[in-house]
Coordinates of C-alpha atoms in Angstrom, one line a residue:
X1 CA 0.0 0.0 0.0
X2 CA 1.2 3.4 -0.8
X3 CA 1.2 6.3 1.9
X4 CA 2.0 9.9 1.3
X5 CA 2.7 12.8 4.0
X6 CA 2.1 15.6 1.5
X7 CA 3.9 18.6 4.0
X8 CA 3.7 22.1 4.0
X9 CA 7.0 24.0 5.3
X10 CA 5.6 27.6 6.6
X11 CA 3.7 27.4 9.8
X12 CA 4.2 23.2 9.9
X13 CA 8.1 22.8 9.8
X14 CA 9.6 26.3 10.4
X15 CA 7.9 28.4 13.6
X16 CA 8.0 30.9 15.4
X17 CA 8.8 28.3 18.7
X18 CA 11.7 26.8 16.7
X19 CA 13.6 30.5 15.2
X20 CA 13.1 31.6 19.2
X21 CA 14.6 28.2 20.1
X22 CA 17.4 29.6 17.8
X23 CA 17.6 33.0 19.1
X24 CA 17.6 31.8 22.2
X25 CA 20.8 29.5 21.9
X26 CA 22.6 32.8 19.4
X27 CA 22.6 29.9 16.9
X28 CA 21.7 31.3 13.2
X29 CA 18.2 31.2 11.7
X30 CA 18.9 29.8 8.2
X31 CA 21.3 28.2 6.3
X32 CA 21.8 27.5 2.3
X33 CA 18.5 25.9 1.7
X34 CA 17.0 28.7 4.1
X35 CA 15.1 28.5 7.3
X36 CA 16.2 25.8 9.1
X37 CA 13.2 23.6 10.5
X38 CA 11.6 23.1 14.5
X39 CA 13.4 20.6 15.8
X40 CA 11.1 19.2 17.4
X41 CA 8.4 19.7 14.2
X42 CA 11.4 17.4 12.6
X43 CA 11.1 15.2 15.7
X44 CA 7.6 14.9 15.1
X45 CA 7.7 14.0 11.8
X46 CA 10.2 11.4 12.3
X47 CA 7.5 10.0 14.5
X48 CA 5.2 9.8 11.6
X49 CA 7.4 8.2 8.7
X50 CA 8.8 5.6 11.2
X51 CA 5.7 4.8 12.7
X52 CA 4.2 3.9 9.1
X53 CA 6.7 3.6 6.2
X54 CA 4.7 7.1 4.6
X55 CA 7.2 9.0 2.0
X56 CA 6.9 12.6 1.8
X57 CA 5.7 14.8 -0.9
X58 CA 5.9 19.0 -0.8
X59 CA 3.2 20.8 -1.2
X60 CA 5.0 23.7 0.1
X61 CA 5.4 26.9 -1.4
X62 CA 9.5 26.1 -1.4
X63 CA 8.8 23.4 -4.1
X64 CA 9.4 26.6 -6.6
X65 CA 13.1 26.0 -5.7
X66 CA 12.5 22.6 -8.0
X67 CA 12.3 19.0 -7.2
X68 CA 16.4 18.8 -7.3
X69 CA 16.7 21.1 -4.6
X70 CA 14.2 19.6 -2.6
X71 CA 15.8 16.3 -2.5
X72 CA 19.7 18.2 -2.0
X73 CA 17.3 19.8 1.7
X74 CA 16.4 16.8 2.6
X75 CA 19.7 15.1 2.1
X76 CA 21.4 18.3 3.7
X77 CA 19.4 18.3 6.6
X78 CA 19.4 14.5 7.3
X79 CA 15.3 14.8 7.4
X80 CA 13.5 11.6 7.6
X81 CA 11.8 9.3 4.9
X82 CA 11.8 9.3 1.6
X83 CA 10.9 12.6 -0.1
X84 CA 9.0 10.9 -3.2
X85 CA 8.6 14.4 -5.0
X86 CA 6.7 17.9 -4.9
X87 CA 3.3 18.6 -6.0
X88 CA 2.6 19.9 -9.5
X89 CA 1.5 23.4 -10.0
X90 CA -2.3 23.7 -10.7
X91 CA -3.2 24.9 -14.1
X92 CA -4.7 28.3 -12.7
X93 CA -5.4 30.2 -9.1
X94 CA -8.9 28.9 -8.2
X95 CA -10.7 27.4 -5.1
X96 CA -8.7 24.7 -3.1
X97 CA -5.3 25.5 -5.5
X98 CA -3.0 22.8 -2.6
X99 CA -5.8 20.5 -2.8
X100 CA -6.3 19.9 -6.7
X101 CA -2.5 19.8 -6.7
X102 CA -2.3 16.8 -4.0
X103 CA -5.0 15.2 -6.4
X104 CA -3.1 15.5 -9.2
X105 CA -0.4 14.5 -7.4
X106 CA -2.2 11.4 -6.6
X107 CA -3.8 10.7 -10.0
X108 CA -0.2 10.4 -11.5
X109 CA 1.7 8.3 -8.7
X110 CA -1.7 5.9 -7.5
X111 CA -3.0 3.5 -10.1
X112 CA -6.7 3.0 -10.1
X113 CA -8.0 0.5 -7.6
X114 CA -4.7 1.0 -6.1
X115 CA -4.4 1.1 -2.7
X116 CA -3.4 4.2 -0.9
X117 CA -3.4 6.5 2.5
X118 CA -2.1 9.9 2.7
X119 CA -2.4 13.0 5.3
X120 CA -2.3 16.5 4.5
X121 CA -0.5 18.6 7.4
X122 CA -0.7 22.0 7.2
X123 CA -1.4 25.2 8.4
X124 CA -3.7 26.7 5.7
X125 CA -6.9 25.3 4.7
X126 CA -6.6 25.2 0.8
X127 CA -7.9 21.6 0.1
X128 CA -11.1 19.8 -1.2
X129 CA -14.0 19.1 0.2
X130 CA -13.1 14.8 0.1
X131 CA -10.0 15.7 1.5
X132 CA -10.7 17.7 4.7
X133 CA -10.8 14.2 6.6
X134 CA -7.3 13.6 5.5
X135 CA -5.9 16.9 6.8
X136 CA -4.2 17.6 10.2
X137 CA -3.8 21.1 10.4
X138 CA -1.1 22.6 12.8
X139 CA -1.4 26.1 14.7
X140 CA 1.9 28.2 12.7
X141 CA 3.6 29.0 15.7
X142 CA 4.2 25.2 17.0
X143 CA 4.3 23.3 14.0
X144 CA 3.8 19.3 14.2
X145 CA 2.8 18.6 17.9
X146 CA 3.0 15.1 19.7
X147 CA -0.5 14.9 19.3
X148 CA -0.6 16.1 15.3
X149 CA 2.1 13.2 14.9
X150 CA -0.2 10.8 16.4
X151 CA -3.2 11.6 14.4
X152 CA -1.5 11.3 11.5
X153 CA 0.1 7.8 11.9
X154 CA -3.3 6.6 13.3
X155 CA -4.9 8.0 9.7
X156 CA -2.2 6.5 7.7
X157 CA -2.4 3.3 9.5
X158 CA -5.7 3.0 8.9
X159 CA -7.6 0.1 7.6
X160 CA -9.2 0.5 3.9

């Protein structure tokens, strides 16, 4: 079975908790790839590809960079899973623009009758109707909590 994490960056795995972490400890704020990450959103979403095999797929605004420098951040920055790809762009700016991405995402990579999980986490609410109950959806200034970690593993684990 195939199970996607497809992540957002702003608000889900760079905070305002983890640059005052930073701040904090005088340590800098960004590096080549730019902003570093929440450790403990990182943390969290270790959590979530161990706890289910899932592979991760951008959805974040950074995906402009290009797929090639998506993978080079996630190398980089020793981030966990496999980072399967980035979302395509939708074809113009309408209503739920992330959401028909992540389905046209999905209609490329999932073969009909195929069997498949995904979450959505994120802090925006840009998604389709069919794929609110998919969605955990962080508060921007903490990012991936314990408890957004476990909600997502129990929807990816779930049974079909």
């Amino acid at each position: 079975m195939k199970r996607y994490i497809f992540l957002d960056f702003d608000g889900v795995m760079n905070t305002k908790r983890g640059y005052r972490a930073l701040a904090a400890e005088g340590r800098p704020w960004k590096d080549e790839c730019g902003p570093f990450f929440d450790e403990e959103a990182v943390r969290n979403l270790r959590t979530i590809v161990e706890g289910t095999d899932a592979e991760v797929v951008i959805t974040s605004t950074w995906k402009f960079l290009g797929e090639e420098t998506m993978q080079e951040l996630w190398a980089r920055r020793r981030m966990p899973g496999i980072l399967a790809g980035v979302t395509p762009e939708a074809p113009c700016a309408s209503f739920a623009k992330r959401g028909q991405e992540i389905a046209a995402y999905l209609a490329q990579h999932v073969e009909e009758g195929e069997a498949c999980r995904y979450v959505i986490i994120d802090d925006g609410r840009d998604f389709l109707p069919e794929q609110i109950p998919f969605c955990v959806f962080t508060d921007p200034d903490v990012g991936i909590t314990d408890e957004d970690a476990q909600k997502a593993v129990i929807e990816l684990k779930r049974v079909l």
